C-alpha positions as MATLAB code, in Angstrom:
seq = 'MSIQTIEDTKVKAFPAKPAEVIAFTAKARRSFKPLAIAGKLAGTLVPPIIVIALMLVVWQVACSSPTSSLPPPSQVWNEAYDLIAHPFFNNGPQDIGLAWRVLISLQRVAIGFGLAAVVGVALGALVGQSIWAMRGLDPVFQILRTVPPLAWLPLSLAAFRDSSPSALFVIFITSIWPIIINTAVGVRNIPQDYRNVARILRLNPFEFFVKIMVPAAAPYIFTGLRIGIGLSWLAIVAAEMLTGGVGIGFFIWDAWNSSRLPDIIVALAYIGVTGFCLDRMVAGVGAFVTRGTTAK';
ca = [
      13.787  140.426  257.105;
      15.713  141.011  254.154;
      15.467  144.232  251.729;
      14.254  141.635  249.037;
      11.466  140.248  251.079;
      10.183  143.733  251.975;
      10.191  144.251  248.224;
       8.189  141.047  247.310;
       5.728  141.843  250.074;
       5.255  145.529  248.746;
       4.553  144.231  245.342;
       1.950  141.557  246.598;
       0.147  144.083  249.078;
       0.210  147.084  245.992;
      -0.168  145.346  242.683;
       1.393  147.265  240.108;
      -1.147  149.107  237.775;
      -0.927  149.039  233.903;
       1.301  151.913  232.696;
      -0.700  154.719  231.318;
       0.154  156.130  228.452;
       0.323  160.030  228.260;
       0.443  161.640  225.014;
       2.322  164.886  225.070;
       1.383  167.260  222.358;
       3.987  169.486  220.839;
       3.840  173.054  221.781;
       2.520  175.223  219.449;
       5.444  177.607  217.679;
       5.016  181.068  218.972;
       3.620  182.965  216.212;
       4.891  186.371  214.828;
       2.887  189.057  216.188;
       3.426  192.450  214.698;
       0.914  194.107  216.695;
       2.368  192.980  219.684;
       5.653  194.046  218.593;
       4.552  197.404  217.556;
       2.899  197.989  220.926;
       6.288  197.264  222.432;
       8.143  199.725  220.473;
       5.563  202.238  220.945;
       5.529  201.932  224.458;
       9.366  202.053  224.839;
       9.843  205.158  222.191;
       6.764  207.278  222.495;
       7.121  208.561  225.917;
      10.851  209.905  225.629;
       9.816  211.299  222.211;
       6.915  213.047  223.888;
       9.308  214.461  226.623;
      11.858  215.751  224.209;
       9.307  217.392  222.249;
       8.188  219.144  225.294;
      11.288  220.092  226.271;
      12.234  221.732  222.682;
       8.847  223.517  222.874;
       9.919  224.989  226.292;
      13.380  225.668  225.076;
      11.964  227.377  222.088;
       9.409  229.704  223.840;
      12.133  230.389  226.641;
      14.757  231.492  224.195;
      12.846  233.209  221.647;
      13.304  236.624  223.014;
      16.181  238.915  221.390;
      17.374  239.563  224.801;
      18.379  235.512  225.397;
      21.787  234.790  225.624;
      21.100  231.333  224.703;
      19.949  230.303  220.973;
      16.218  228.433  220.576;
      16.391  225.118  218.468;
      15.221  226.915  215.677;
      18.117  228.899  215.394;
      20.462  226.053  216.266;
      19.095  223.909  213.342;
      19.762  227.115  210.711;
      23.296  227.718  211.943;
      24.472  224.231  212.495;
      22.633  222.468  209.605;
      25.669  221.473  208.257;
      27.029  219.706  211.322;
      23.567  218.189  211.735;
      22.984  216.910  208.160;
      26.480  215.931  207.485;
      28.327  214.376  210.229;
      30.734  212.669  208.280;
      32.265  215.355  205.861;
      36.113  215.596  205.526;
      37.580  218.817  204.236;
      40.895  218.650  205.758;
      42.865  217.636  209.318;
      40.853  220.210  211.273;
      37.727  220.511  209.115;
      35.787  217.214  209.675;
      32.287  216.266  210.600;
      31.319  215.665  214.195;
      31.106  211.651  213.864;
      34.513  211.449  212.904;
      35.265  213.664  215.983;
      33.320  211.122  218.048;
      35.257  208.335  216.578;
      38.600  209.830  217.217;
      37.408  210.292  221.009;
      35.762  206.786  221.248;
      39.414  205.368  219.853;
      41.268  207.143  223.042;
      38.404  205.759  225.316;
      38.715  202.338  224.298;
      42.302  202.128  224.782;
      41.972  203.734  228.376;
      39.014  202.069  229.311;
      40.386  198.691  228.391;
      43.555  199.099  230.159;
      41.601  200.198  233.227;
      39.266  197.238  232.896;
      41.998  194.835  232.747;
      43.968  196.141  235.470;
      40.780  197.185  237.645;
      39.500  193.613  237.709;
      42.676  192.154  238.819;
      43.468  194.665  241.320;
      39.803  194.295  242.451;
      40.125  190.433  242.545;
      43.341  190.694  244.961;
      41.916  193.298  247.294;
      38.662  191.215  247.387;
      40.473  187.866  247.904;
      43.266  188.994  250.391;
      42.315  190.506  253.689;
      45.864  192.207  253.822;
      45.548  193.522  250.341;
      42.227  194.955  251.189;
      43.744  196.725  254.381;
      46.660  198.233  252.550;
      45.233  199.098  249.272;
      41.544  200.072  249.993;
      42.463  203.333  252.089;
      44.407  204.196  248.977;
      42.248  203.556  246.406;
      39.258  205.498  248.619;
      41.393  208.449  248.545;
      42.511  208.702  245.111;
      39.111  208.103  243.766;
      38.012  211.478  245.029;
      40.551  213.134  243.002;
      38.519  215.211  240.048;
      39.650  213.917  236.746;
      41.176  217.477  235.315;
      43.221  217.401  238.566;
      45.205  214.564  236.980;
      45.980  216.354  233.552;
      48.922  218.551  234.671;
      50.691  215.783  236.441;
      50.261  213.609  233.169;
      51.302  216.412  230.891;
      54.369  216.719  233.075;
      55.416  212.903  233.215;
      54.444  212.044  229.544;
      55.225  215.502  227.669;
      52.639  215.030  225.244;
      48.959  215.305  224.908;
      47.731  211.932  223.381;
      49.204  209.585  226.372;
      47.875  212.190  228.935;
      44.614  212.094  227.805;
      44.700  208.188  227.831;
      46.252  208.415  231.560;
      43.360  210.589  232.623;
      40.714  208.256  231.111;
      42.479  205.226  232.825;
      42.785  206.875  236.208;
      39.209  208.246  236.383;
      37.683  204.825  235.184;
      39.477  202.493  237.431;
      38.247  202.999  240.762;
      34.618  201.860  240.237;
      35.858  198.912  238.388;
      38.256  197.977  241.526;
      35.881  198.758  244.057;
      32.847  196.832  242.664;
      35.106  193.884  241.422;
      36.445  193.733  245.227;
      32.941  193.534  246.698;
      31.774  190.809  244.240;
      34.755  188.712  244.991;
      34.200  189.240  248.828;
      30.403  187.982  248.293;
      31.441  184.686  246.351;
      29.505  181.911  248.423;
      31.705  179.795  250.672;
      30.325  176.734  248.679;
      32.082  177.694  245.583;
      35.420  178.051  247.335;
      34.934  174.589  248.847;
      34.222  173.167  245.339;
      37.437  174.763  244.369;
      39.495  173.211  247.171;
      37.761  169.897  246.261;
      38.674  170.150  242.634;
      42.138  171.418  243.669;
      42.058  174.315  241.483;
      45.310  176.479  241.128;
      44.852  180.080  241.551;
      44.780  180.989  238.087;
      41.890  178.198  237.223;
      40.052  179.530  240.479;
      40.172  183.087  238.993;
      38.744  181.972  235.716;
      36.286  179.382  236.430;
      34.952  180.463  239.848;
      35.810  184.100  240.764;
      35.154  186.012  237.356;
      31.533  184.266  236.876;
      30.691  184.396  240.516;
      31.484  188.196  240.594;
      30.669  188.923  236.914;
      27.281  191.138  238.095;
      29.408  193.207  240.432;
      32.270  193.542  237.571;
      29.914  194.728  235.050;
      28.109  197.184  237.218;
      31.631  198.782  237.607;
      32.343  198.463  234.123;
      29.082  200.481  233.582;
      30.158  203.308  235.724;
      33.745  203.275  234.408;
      32.759  203.845  230.697;
      30.553  206.469  231.628;
      33.472  208.389  233.673;
      35.699  207.599  230.845;
      33.504  209.371  228.403;
      33.292  212.485  230.720;
      36.855  212.297  231.188;
      37.985  212.249  227.559;
      35.803  215.086  226.587;
      37.187  217.409  229.430;
      40.969  216.173  228.750;
      40.472  217.108  225.082;
      39.336  220.689  225.948;
      42.720  221.320  227.324;
      44.945  218.972  225.338;
      43.664  219.895  221.703;
      43.327  217.700  218.950;
      40.638  216.970  216.768;
      38.143  215.043  219.117;
      34.769  216.210  220.349;
      35.934  217.927  223.501;
      38.402  220.089  221.663;
      35.840  221.078  219.120;
      33.592  222.212  221.852;
      36.350  224.518  223.053;
      37.366  225.718  219.791;
      33.580  226.739  219.145;
      33.343  228.695  222.500;
      36.445  230.405  221.530;
      34.606  231.263  218.134;
      31.283  232.108  219.656;
      29.416  229.495  217.908;
      26.963  228.555  220.630;
      24.706  226.491  218.091;
      27.542  224.314  217.484;
      28.489  223.570  220.964;
      24.600  222.440  221.456;
      24.751  219.971  218.640;
      27.958  218.613  220.058;
      26.424  218.032  223.169;
      23.616  216.343  221.899;
      26.198  213.891  219.976;
      28.176  213.660  223.398;
      25.216  212.427  225.250;
      23.741  209.832  222.733;
      27.244  208.426  222.360;
      27.413  207.967  226.186;
      23.939  206.717  226.113;
      24.969  203.911  223.743;
      28.207  203.332  225.510;
      26.205  202.413  228.679;
      23.442  200.241  226.751;
      26.338  198.491  224.883;
      28.225  197.446  228.038;
      24.802  196.821  229.688;
      23.710  194.349  227.070;
      27.208  192.552  226.945;
      26.796  192.191  230.963;
      22.936  190.724  230.682;
      24.316  188.366  228.011;
      27.169  187.167  230.050;
      25.355  187.022  233.216;
      22.097  185.854  231.999;
      20.482  188.983  232.934;
      21.551  189.137  236.715;
      23.077  192.511  236.131;
      21.100  195.864  236.649;
      19.586  197.145  233.442;
];
């Protein structure tokens, strides 16, 4: 019996029913709900505000004694009011607001971390893709990544004979290791089906790197970038304490030498907020690129 005869038999045995017209109603547009938005904002902002307020109260009570070695929040506010209220003042090369000092430090972090991101992703892809590169380089990476950031500073000063490139090198060498390791893990975890598709399409190494490797390993790469940006911010502050300049790290060291503890506390708040913003920025870019598959 031919295929056409079978089809004709099916049609006679099961006559077609008249087509039913199904009406699809357009989905109503999402209405703007200010109360719901306000509730979400309150749920996000109120808990940390309460915790910070409690910490300030405990700090005020604990350090209000005349024998306390640390200033309470009220004293910090009174003595460092100009730094808090006027972050962008500029009275000369060495007399500038903390916001300008943070921006100067961020410029160094952008250069050092940018170089670390490019080199780290490339080396991580090499280590993850080649078994021989992994056997040769991974032990070296595991040893070097345990070296503290400031331990590299004397060597970099001897090599570059200048504080600025030395600070950049410290940022680079501190932040590159998590980028390399996470990228290598991501590349090794690329599904074999993706590699088979690349062979079928006859992609060259560069096309495989751009179209297959980087998108598939992106969640791991951005996890390494988040860790790296945090380490780079830690490294620049520590490096500036010793190399000088006008960055936020040198400001803390200069304030310590001048016994200005309130200024140091304000600078620490700037550092913490800036580090948090850097982490959120990299996490936001990662969530956008990977469509939310990275850890928040």
